[in-house]
mmCIF file of N, CA and C in Angstrom:
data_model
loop_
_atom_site.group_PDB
_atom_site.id
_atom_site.type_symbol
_atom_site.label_atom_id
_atom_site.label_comp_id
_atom_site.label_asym_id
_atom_site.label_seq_id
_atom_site.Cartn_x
_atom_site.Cartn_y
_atom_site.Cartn_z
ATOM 1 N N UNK A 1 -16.691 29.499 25.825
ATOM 2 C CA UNK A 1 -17.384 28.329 26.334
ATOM 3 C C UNK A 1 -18.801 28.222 25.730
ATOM 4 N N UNK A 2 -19.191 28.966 25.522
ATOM 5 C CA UNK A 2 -20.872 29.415 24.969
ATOM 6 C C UNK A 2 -20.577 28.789 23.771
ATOM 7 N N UNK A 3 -19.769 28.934 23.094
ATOM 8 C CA UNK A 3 -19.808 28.939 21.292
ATOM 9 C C UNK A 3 -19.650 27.160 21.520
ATOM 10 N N UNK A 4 -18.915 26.499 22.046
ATOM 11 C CA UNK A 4 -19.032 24.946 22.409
ATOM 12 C C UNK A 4 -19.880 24.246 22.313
ATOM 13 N N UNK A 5 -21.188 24.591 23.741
ATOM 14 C CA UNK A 5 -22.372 24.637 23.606
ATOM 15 C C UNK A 5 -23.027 24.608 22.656
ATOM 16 N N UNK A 6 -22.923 25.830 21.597
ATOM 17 C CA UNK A 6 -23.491 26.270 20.786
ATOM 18 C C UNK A 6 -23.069 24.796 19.416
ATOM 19 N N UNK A 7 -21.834 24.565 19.484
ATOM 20 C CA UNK A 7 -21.354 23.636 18.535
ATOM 21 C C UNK A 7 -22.322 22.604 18.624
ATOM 22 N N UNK A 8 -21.902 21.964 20.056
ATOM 23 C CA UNK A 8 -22.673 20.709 20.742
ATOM 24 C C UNK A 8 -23.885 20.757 20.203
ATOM 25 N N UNK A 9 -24.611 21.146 20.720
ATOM 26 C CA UNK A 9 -26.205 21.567 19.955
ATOM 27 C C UNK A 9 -26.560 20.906 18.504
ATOM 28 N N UNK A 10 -25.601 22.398 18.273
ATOM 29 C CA UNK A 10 -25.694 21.805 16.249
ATOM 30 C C UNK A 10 -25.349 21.088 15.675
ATOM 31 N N UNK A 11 -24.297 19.879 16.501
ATOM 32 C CA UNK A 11 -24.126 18.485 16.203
ATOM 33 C C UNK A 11 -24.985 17.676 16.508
ATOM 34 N N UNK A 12 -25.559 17.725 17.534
ATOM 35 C CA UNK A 12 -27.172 16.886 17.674
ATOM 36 C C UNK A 12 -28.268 16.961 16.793
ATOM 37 N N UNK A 13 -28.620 18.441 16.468
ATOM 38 C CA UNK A 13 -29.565 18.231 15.319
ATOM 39 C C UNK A 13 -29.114 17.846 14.369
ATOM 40 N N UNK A 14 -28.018 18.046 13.977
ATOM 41 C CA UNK A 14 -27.388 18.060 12.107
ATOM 42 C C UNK A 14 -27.296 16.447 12.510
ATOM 43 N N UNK A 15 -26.679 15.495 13.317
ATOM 44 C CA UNK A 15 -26.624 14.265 13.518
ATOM 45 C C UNK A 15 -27.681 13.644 13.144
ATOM 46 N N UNK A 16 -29.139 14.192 13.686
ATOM 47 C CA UNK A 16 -30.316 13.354 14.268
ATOM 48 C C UNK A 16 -30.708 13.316 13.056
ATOM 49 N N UNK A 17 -30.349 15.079 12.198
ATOM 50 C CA UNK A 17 -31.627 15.214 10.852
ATOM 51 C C UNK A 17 -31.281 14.405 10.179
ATOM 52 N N UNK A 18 -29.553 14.017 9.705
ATOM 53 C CA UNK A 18 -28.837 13.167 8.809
ATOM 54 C C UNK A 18 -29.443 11.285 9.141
ATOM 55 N N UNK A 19 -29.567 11.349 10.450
ATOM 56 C CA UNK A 19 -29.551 10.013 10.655
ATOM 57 C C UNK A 19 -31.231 9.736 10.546
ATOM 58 N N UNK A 20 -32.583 10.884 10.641
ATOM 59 C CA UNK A 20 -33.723 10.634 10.424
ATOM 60 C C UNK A 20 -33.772 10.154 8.855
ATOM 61 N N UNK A 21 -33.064 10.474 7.679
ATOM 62 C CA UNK A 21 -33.247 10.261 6.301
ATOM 63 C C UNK A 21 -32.018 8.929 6.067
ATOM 64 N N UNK A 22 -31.399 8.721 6.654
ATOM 65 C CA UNK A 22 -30.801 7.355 7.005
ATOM 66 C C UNK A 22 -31.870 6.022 7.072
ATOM 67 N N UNK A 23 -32.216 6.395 8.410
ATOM 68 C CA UNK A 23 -33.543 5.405 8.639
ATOM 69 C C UNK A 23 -34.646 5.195 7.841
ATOM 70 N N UNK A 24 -34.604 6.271 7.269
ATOM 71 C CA UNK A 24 -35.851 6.222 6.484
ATOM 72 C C UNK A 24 -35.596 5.684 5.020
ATOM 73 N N UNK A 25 -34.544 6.176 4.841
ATOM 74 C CA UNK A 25 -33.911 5.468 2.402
ATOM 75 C C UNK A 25 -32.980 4.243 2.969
ATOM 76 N N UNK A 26 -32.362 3.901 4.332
ATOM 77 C CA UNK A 26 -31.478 2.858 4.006
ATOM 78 C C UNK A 26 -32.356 1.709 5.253
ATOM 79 N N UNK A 27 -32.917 1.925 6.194
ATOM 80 C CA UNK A 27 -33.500 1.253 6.757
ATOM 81 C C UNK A 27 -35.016 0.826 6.632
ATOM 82 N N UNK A 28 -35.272 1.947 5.676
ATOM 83 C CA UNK A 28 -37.180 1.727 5.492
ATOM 84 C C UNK A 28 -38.172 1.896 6.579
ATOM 85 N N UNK A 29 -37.666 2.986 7.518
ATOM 86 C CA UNK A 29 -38.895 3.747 8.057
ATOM 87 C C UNK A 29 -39.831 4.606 7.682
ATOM 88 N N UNK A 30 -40.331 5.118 8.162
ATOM 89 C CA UNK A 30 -41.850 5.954 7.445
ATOM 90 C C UNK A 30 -41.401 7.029 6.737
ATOM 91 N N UNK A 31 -41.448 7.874 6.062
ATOM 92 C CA UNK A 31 -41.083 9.073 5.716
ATOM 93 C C UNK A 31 -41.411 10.256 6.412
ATOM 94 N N UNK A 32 -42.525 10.489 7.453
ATOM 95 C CA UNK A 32 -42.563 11.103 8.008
ATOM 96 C C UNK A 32 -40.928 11.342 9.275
ATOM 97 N N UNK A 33 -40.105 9.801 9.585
ATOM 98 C CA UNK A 33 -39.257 9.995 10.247
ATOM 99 C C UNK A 33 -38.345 11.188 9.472
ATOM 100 N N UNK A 34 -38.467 11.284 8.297
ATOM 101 C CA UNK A 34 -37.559 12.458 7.218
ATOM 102 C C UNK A 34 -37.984 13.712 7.530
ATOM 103 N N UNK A 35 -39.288 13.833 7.942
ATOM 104 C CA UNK A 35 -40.266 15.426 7.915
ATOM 105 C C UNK A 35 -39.562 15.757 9.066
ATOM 106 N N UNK A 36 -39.571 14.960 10.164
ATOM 107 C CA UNK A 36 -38.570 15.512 11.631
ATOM 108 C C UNK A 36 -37.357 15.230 11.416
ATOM 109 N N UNK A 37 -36.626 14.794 10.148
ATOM 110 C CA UNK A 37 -34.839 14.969 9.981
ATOM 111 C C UNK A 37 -35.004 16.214 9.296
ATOM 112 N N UNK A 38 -35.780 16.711 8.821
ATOM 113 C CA UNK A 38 -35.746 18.101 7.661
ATOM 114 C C UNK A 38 -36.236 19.149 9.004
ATOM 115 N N UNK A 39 -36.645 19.300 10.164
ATOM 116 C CA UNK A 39 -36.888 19.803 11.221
ATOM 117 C C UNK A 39 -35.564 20.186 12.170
ATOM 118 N N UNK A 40 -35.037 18.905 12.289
ATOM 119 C CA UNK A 40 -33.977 18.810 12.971
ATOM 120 C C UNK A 40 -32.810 19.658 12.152
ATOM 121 N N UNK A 41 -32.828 19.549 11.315
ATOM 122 C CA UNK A 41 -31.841 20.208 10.308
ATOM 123 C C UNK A 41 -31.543 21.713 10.094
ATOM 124 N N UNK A 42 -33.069 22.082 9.993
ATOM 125 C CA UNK A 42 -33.283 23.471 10.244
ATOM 126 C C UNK A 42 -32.951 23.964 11.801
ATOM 127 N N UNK A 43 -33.415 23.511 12.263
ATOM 128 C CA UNK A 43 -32.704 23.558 13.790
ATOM 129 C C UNK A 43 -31.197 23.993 14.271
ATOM 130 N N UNK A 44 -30.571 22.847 13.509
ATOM 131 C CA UNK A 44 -28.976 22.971 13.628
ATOM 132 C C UNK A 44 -28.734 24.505 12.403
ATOM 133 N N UNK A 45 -28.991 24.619 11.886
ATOM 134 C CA UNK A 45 -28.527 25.818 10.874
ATOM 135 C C UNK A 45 -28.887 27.220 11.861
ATOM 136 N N UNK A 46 -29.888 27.143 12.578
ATOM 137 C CA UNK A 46 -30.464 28.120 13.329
ATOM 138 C C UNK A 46 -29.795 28.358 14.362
ATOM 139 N N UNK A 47 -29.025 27.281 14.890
ATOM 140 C CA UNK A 47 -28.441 27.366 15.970
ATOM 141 C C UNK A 47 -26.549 27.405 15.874
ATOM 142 N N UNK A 48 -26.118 26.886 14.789
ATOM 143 C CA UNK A 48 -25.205 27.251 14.197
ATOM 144 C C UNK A 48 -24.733 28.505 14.053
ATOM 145 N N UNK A 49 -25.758 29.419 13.239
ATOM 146 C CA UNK A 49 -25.947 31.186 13.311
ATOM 147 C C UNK A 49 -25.754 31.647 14.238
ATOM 148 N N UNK A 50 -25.804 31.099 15.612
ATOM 149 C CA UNK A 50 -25.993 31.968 16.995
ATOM 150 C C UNK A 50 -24.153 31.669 17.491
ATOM 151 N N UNK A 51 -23.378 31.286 16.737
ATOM 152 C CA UNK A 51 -21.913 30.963 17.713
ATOM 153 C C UNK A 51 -21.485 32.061 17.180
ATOM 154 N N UNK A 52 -21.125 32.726 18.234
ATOM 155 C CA UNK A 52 -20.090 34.037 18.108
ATOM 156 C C UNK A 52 -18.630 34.364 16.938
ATOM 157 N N UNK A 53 -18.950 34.234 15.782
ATOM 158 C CA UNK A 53 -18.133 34.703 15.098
ATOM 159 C C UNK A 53 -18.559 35.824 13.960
ATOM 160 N N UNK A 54 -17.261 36.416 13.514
ATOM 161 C CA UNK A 54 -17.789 37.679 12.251
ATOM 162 C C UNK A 54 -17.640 36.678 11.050
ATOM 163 N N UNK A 55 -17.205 36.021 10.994
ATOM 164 C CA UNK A 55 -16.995 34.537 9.570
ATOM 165 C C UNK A 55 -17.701 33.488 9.378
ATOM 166 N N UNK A 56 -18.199 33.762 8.760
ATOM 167 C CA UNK A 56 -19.090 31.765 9.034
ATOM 168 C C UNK A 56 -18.426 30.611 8.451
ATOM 169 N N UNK A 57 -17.188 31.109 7.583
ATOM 170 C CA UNK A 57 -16.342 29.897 7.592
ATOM 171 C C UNK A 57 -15.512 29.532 8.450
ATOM 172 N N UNK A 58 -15.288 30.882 9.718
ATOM 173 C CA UNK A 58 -14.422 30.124 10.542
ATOM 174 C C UNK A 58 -15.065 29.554 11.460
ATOM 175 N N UNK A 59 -16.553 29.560 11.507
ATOM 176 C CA UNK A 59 -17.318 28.994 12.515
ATOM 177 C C UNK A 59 -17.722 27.637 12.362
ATOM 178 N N UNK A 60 -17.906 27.479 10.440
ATOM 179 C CA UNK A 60 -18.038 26.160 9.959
ATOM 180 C C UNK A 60 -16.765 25.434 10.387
ATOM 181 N N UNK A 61 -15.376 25.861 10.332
ATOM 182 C CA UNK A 61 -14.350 24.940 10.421
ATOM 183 C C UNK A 61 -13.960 24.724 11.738
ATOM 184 N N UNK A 62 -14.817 25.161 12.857
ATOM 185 C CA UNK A 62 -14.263 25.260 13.873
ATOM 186 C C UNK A 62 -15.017 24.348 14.600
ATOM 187 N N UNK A 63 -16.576 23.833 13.787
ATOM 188 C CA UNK A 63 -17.572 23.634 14.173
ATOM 189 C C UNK A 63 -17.141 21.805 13.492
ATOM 190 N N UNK A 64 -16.666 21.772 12.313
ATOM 191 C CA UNK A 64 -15.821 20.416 11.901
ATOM 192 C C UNK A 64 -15.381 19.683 13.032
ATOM 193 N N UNK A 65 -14.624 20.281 13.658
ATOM 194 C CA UNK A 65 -14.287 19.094 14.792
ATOM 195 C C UNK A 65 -14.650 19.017 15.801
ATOM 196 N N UNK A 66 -15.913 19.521 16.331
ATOM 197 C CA UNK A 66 -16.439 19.007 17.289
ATOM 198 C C UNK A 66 -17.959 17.971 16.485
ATOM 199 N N UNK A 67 -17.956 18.629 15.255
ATOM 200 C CA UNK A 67 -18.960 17.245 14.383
ATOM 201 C C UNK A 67 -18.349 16.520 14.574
ATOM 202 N N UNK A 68 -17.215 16.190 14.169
ATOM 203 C CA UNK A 68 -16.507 14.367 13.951
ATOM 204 C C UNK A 68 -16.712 13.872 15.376
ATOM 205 N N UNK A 69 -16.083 14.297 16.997
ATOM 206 C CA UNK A 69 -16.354 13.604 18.148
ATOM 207 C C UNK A 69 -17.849 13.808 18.165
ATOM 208 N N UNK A 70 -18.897 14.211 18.292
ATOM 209 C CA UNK A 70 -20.297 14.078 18.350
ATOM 210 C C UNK A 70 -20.271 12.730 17.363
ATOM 211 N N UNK A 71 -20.156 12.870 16.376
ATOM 212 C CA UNK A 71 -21.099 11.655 15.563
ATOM 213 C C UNK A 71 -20.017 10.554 15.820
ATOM 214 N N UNK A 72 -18.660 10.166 16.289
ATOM 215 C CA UNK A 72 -18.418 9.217 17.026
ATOM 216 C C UNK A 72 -19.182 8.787 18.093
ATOM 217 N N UNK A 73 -19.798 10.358 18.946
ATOM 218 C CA UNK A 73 -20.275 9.103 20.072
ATOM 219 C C UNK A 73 -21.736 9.108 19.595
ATOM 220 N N UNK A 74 -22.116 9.299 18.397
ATOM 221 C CA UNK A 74 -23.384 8.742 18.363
ATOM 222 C C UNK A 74 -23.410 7.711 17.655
ATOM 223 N N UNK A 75 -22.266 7.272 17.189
ATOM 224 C CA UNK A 75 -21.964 6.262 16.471
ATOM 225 C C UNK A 75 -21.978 4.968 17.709
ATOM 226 N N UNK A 76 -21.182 5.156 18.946
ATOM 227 C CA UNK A 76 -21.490 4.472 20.206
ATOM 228 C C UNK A 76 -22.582 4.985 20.811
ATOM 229 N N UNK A 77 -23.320 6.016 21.282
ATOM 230 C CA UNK A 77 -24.567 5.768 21.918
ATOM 231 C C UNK A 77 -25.826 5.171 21.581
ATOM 232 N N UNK A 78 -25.716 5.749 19.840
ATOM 233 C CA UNK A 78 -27.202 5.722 19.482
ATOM 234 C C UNK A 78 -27.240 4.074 18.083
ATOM 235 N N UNK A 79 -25.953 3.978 17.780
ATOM 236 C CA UNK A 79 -25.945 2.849 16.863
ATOM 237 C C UNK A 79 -24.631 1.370 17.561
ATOM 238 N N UNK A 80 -24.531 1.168 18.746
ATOM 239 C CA UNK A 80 -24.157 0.849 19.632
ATOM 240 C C UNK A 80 -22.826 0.021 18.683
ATOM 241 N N UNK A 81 -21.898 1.177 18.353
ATOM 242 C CA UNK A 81 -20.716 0.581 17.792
ATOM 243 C C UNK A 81 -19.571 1.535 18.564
ATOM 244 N N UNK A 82 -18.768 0.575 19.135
ATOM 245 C CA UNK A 82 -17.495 1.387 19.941
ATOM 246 C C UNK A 82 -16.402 1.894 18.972
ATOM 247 N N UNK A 83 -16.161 3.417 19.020
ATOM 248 C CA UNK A 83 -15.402 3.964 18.082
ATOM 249 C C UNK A 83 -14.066 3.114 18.308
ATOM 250 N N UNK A 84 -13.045 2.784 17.278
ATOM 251 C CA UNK A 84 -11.639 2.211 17.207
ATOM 252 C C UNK A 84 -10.861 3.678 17.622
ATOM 253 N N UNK A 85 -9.637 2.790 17.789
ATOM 254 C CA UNK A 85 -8.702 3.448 18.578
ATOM 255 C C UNK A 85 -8.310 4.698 17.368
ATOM 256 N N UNK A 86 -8.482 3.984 16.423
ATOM 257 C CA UNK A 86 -7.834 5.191 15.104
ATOM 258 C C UNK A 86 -9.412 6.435 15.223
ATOM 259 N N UNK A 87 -10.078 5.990 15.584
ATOM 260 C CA UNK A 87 -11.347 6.800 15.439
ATOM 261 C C UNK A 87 -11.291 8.055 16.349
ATOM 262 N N UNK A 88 -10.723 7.235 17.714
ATOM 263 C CA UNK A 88 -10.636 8.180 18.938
ATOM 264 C C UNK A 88 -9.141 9.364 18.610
ATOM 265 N N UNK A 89 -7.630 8.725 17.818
ATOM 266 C CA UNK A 89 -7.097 9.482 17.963
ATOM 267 C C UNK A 89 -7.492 10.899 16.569
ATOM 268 N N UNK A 90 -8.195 10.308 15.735
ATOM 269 C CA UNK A 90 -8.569 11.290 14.344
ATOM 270 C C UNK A 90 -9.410 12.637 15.404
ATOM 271 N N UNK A 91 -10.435 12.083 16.132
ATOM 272 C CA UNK A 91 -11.033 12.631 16.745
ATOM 273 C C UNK A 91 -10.807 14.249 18.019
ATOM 274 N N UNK A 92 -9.899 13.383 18.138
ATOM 275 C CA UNK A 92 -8.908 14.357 19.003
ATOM 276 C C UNK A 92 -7.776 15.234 18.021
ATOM 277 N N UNK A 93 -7.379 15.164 17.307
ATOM 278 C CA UNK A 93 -6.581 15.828 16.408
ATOM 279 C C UNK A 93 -7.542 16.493 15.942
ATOM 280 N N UNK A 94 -9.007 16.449 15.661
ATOM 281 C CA UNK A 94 -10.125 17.389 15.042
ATOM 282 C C UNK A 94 -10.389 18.184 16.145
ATOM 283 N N UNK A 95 -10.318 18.149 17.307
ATOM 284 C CA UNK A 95 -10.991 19.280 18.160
ATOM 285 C C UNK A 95 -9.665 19.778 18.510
ATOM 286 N N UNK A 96 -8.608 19.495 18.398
ATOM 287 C CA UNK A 96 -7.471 20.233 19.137
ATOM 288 C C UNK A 96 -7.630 21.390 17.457
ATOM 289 N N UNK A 97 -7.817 21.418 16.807
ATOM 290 C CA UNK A 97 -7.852 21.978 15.567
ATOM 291 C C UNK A 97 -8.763 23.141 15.740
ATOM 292 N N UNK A 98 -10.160 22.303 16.155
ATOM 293 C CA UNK A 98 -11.188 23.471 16.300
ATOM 294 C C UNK A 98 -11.187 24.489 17.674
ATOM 295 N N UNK A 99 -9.855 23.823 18.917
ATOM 296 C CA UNK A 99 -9.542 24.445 19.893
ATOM 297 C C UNK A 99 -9.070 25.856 19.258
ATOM 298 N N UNK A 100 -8.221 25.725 18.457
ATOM 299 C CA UNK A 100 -6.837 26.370 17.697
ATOM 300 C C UNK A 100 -7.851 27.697 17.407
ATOM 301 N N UNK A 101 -8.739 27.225 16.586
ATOM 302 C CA UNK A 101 -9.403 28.244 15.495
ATOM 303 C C UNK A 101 -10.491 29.182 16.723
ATOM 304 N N UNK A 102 -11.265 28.089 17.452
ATOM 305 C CA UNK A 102 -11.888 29.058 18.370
ATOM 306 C C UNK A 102 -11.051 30.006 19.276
ATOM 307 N N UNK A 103 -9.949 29.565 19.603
ATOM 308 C CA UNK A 103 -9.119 29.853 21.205
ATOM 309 C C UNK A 103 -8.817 31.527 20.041
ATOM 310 N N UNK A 104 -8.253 31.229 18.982
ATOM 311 C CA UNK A 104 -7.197 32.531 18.404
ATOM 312 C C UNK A 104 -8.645 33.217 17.342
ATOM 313 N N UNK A 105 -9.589 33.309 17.111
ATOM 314 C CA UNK A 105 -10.581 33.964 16.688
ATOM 315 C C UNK A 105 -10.740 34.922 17.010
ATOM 316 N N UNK A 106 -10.787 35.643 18.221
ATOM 317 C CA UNK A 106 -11.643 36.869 18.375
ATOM 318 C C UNK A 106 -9.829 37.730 18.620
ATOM 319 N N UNK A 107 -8.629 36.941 18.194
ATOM 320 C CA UNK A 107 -7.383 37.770 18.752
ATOM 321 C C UNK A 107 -7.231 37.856 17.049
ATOM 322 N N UNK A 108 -7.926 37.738 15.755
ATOM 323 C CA UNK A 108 -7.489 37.628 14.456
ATOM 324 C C UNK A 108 -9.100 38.610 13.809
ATOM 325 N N UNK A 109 -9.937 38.529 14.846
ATOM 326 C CA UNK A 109 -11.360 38.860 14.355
ATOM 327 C C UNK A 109 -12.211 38.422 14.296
#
C-alpha cells in the first residue's frame, strides 16, 4: 500500500514538472514557471527512489500505470477535459498491469 502512495506522489510531481515547461514553450508563461517544473521533477525522481523495490525497472514499470490514470485525471482536474471512454478503459488495463507487477514482486524479488 505504501509503494502506491509512493507512485501517487511521483505522478504529481513528474505531472506538474512536465506540465510547468508545457505552460511555459507552448502557452508562453514566464520561465521561471520551468525553474519550479525542473523542482517538481527532481522531486518525483526523489520520491520514486523511496518505493520498495530491489529493481528500478520493475518499479519504473509498475509505476507506468498508475502515471497513465494520474495524468488522465489531470487531464480532467487540472485542464478541464473529461477522459473518453477508450481513455478510461486503456487506463484500467494499465493499473491492473501495475497491480500484477507490484502484487507478485517481493514473491519473484
Amino acid at each position: 500500500m505504501r509503494n502506491l502512495g509512493l507512485f501517487a506522489l511521483a505522478a504529481v510531481f513528474e505531472i506538474a514538472g512536465c506540465f510547468a515547461f508545457w505552460l511555459w514553450l507552448r502557452r508562453g508563461v514566464s520561465p521561471f514557471v520551468a525553474v519550479l517544473g525542473i523542482v517538481s521533477l527532481i522531486a518525483f525522481a526523489v520520491v520514486l527512489t523511496r518505493v520498495d523495490s530491489a529493481f528500478a525497472g520493475r518499479a519504473y514499470a509498475a509505476y507506468g500505470g498508475i502515471y497513465i490514470a494520474a495524468s488522465l485525471t489531470w487531464l480532467w482536474l487540472a485542464e478541464g477535459q473529461r477522459p473518453t471512454l477508450t481513455d478510461l478503459i486503456g487506463a484500467g488495463i494499465a493499473i491492473v498491469g501495475a497491480l500484477v507487477i507490484i502484487s507478485f514482486a517481493s514473491k519473484t524479488h
